[in-house]
């Protein structure tokens, strides 16, 4: 358990809001890279592998960025 | 068709929960290994449906929003979004692009149109005074080997 | 204390849903803007509790796992994870580090110890033949200006 804690300590006290934004940015860059490489849309799993993250983190991160679809995003807040 | 996996979700109809709802649905859909674009389509459609529950269904109070998601054998996902709010008198009219009962919002009247353009199927049932149910269906592309 | 926000979640006790459950809880907790470490602690604890429902509670069948999460006024979150499985005969013993009824698993017997080390409070109630409920509580640190 101490080991788990120590492992996590690197990221200590960085707020999720910021870190997810960074991760989302990395994911979108990886997506572009993979599209150029393979000429097709990568899956979430492939993107996660490309940047060495868990796919559940990529899914969480997607919330942090304004997507190209934002044309349609509702504006309630 | 019996689903191969399913989940249920309910939460208070507050706008802070919209992000939670679409991310939770996305997390469930992720087991089919979608592309970011597919995931983003689903999130947007879920958002529109949840927003409708909050803004229209429970227009003058905070009520509970219910979501059920099923994964079917042919890589299809169905998502049912339900409120127990005021209901819709004329569904056909409500679904017309640009029709809205809340004309002061920005980009009003396009919620159903957005859902229809992003999903394979959108089914709406409603009873005045009882509530509204929207069922979204979308097939996730299979990976080629 | 009345929660300021809450959600409910239920899903089939299949291991593919473990990632879904912890991600959904994480998506809910995110509204408090926790640190990465706090979020990761919560995800790990939820994982352990959900795994226990699947592996022990529903040891010989697939049952439904129920999660309720509440956000309280003082930046505290409580997460209740429940199964309707076999229950625990001696809770005190079950919570001892290294105690396990499934000794063939890796890192056996440490689930409750992990939950206790990562959460502020872990409360377990159970009835044999009726099921088990684990309530995890954790305070999220406030942001400095
Ligand atoms: N869940 C709901 N409960 C009650 N009325 C609804 C619901 N969803 C949609 N409606 C009705 O349908 C209309 C059209 O919805 P939509 O296409 O999303 O546009 P908008 O939300 O911008 O008005 C709404 O203005 C409202 O009258
Ligand atoms: N949800 C549950 N239903 C029934 N028994 C449980 C449940 N959770 C825990 N237990 C019992 O408590 C023991 C200890 O749990 P834990 O500390 O997580 O270790 P492990 O899961 O590795 O055995 C389990 O071996 C099991 O006997
Ligand atoms: Mg709308
Ligand atoms: Mg365990």
CSV table of N, CA and C and ligand atoms in Angstrom, one decimal, chain C residues 48 52-53 56-57 83 86-88 94 99-102 107-113 132, ligand 2:
chain,number,residue,atom,x,y,z
C,48,UNK,N,-11.7,-1.8,-5.4
C,48,UNK,CA,-11.6,-2.9,-4.5
C,48,UNK,C,-13.0,-3.4,-4.0
C,52,UNK,N,-14.9,-7.0,-4.8
C,52,UNK,CA,-15.4,-7.8,-3.7
C,52,UNK,C,-16.9,-8.3,-4.0
C,53,UNK,N,-17.7,-7.3,-4.4
C,53,UNK,CA,-19.1,-7.7,-4.7
C,53,UNK,C,-19.1,-8.8,-5.8
C,56,UNK,N,-16.7,-12.1,-4.4
C,56,UNK,CA,-17.1,-12.8,-3.2
C,56,UNK,C,-18.6,-12.8,-3.0
C,57,UNK,N,-19.3,-11.6,-3.1
C,57,UNK,CA,-20.7,-11.5,-2.9
C,57,UNK,C,-21.5,-12.4,-3.9
C,83,UNK,N,-24.0,-5.1,-2.6
C,83,UNK,CA,-24.4,-6.2,-3.4
C,83,UNK,C,-25.5,-7.0,-2.6
C,86,UNK,N,-23.9,-13.1,-1.0
C,86,UNK,CA,-23.8,-14.1,0.1
C,86,UNK,C,-23.7,-13.5,1.5
C,87,UNK,N,-23.2,-12.3,1.6
C,87,UNK,CA,-22.9,-11.6,2.9
C,87,UNK,C,-21.7,-12.1,3.6
C,88,UNK,N,-21.3,-11.5,4.7
C,88,UNK,CA,-20.1,-11.8,5.4
C,88,UNK,C,-20.5,-12.2,6.8
C,94,UNK,N,-13.1,-10.5,8.5
C,94,UNK,CA,-13.0,-10.2,7.1
C,94,UNK,C,-12.1,-9.0,6.8
C,99,UNK,N,-6.6,-11.5,5.7
C,99,UNK,CA,-7.7,-12.5,5.7
C,99,UNK,C,-8.3,-12.6,4.4
C,100,UNK,N,-8.5,-13.8,3.9
C,100,UNK,CA,-9.2,-13.9,2.6
C,100,UNK,C,-9.8,-15.3,2.5
C,101,UNK,N,-11.0,-15.4,1.8
C,101,UNK,CA,-11.6,-16.7,1.6
C,101,UNK,C,-11.3,-17.1,0.1
C,102,UNK,N,-10.4,-16.3,-0.6
C,102,UNK,CA,-10.0,-16.7,-1.9
C,102,UNK,C,-8.5,-16.6,-2.1
C,107,UNK,N,-2.3,-10.8,-4.4
C,107,UNK,CA,-2.5,-9.8,-3.4
C,107,UNK,C,-3.7,-10.0,-2.5
C,108,UNK,N,-3.9,-11.3,-2.2
C,108,UNK,CA,-5.2,-11.7,-1.5
C,108,UNK,C,-5.2,-11.1,-0.1
C,109,UNK,N,-6.5,-10.7,0.3
C,109,UNK,CA,-6.7,-10.3,1.7
C,109,UNK,C,-6.4,-8.9,2.0
C,110,UNK,N,-6.1,-8.1,1.0
C,110,UNK,CA,-5.7,-6.7,1.3
C,110,UNK,C,-6.7,-5.7,0.8
C,111,UNK,N,-7.8,-6.1,0.2
C,111,UNK,CA,-8.8,-5.2,-0.3
C,111,UNK,C,-9.3,-4.2,0.8
C,112,UNK,N,-9.8,-4.7,1.9
C,112,UNK,CA,-10.3,-3.8,2.9
C,112,UNK,C,-9.1,-2.9,3.5
C,113,UNK,N,-7.9,-3.5,3.6
C,113,UNK,CA,-6.8,-2.7,4.1
C,113,UNK,C,-6.5,-1.5,3.1
C,132,UNK,N,-24.0,-7.3,1.2
C,132,UNK,CA,-23.0,-6.5,1.9
C,132,UNK,C,-23.0,-5.1,1.4
D,2,LIG,N1,-19.0,-8.1,-0.9
D,2,LIG,C1,-18.6,-9.2,-0.2
D,2,LIG,N2,-19.4,-10.2,0.0
D,2,LIG,C2,-19.0,-11.3,0.6
D,2,LIG,N3,-17.8,-11.5,1.2
D,2,LIG,C3,-16.9,-10.4,1.1
D,2,LIG,C4,-17.3,-9.2,0.5
D,2,LIG,N4,-16.3,-8.4,0.5
D,2,LIG,C5,-15.3,-9.0,1.3
D,2,LIG,N5,-15.7,-10.2,1.6
D,2,LIG,C6,-14.9,-11.2,2.5
D,2,LIG,O1,-13.9,-10.5,3.1
D,2,LIG,C7,-12.6,-11.1,2.7
D,2,LIG,C8,-11.5,-10.1,2.7
D,2,LIG,O2,-11.7,-9.1,1.6
D,2,LIG,P1,-10.5,-8.3,1.0
D,2,LIG,O3,-9.8,-7.6,2.1
D,2,LIG,O4,-11.0,-7.5,-0.1
D,2,LIG,O5,-9.5,-9.5,0.5
D,2,LIG,P2,-9.7,-10.4,-0.8
D,2,LIG,O6,-10.8,-9.9,-1.6
D,2,LIG,O7,-8.4,-10.5,-1.5
D,2,LIG,O8,-10.1,-11.8,-0.2
D,2,LIG,C9,-12.9,-11.8,1.4
D,2,LIG,O9,-12.0,-12.9,1.2
D,2,LIG,C10,-14.3,-12.3,1.6
D,2,LIG,O10,-14.4,-13.5,2.4
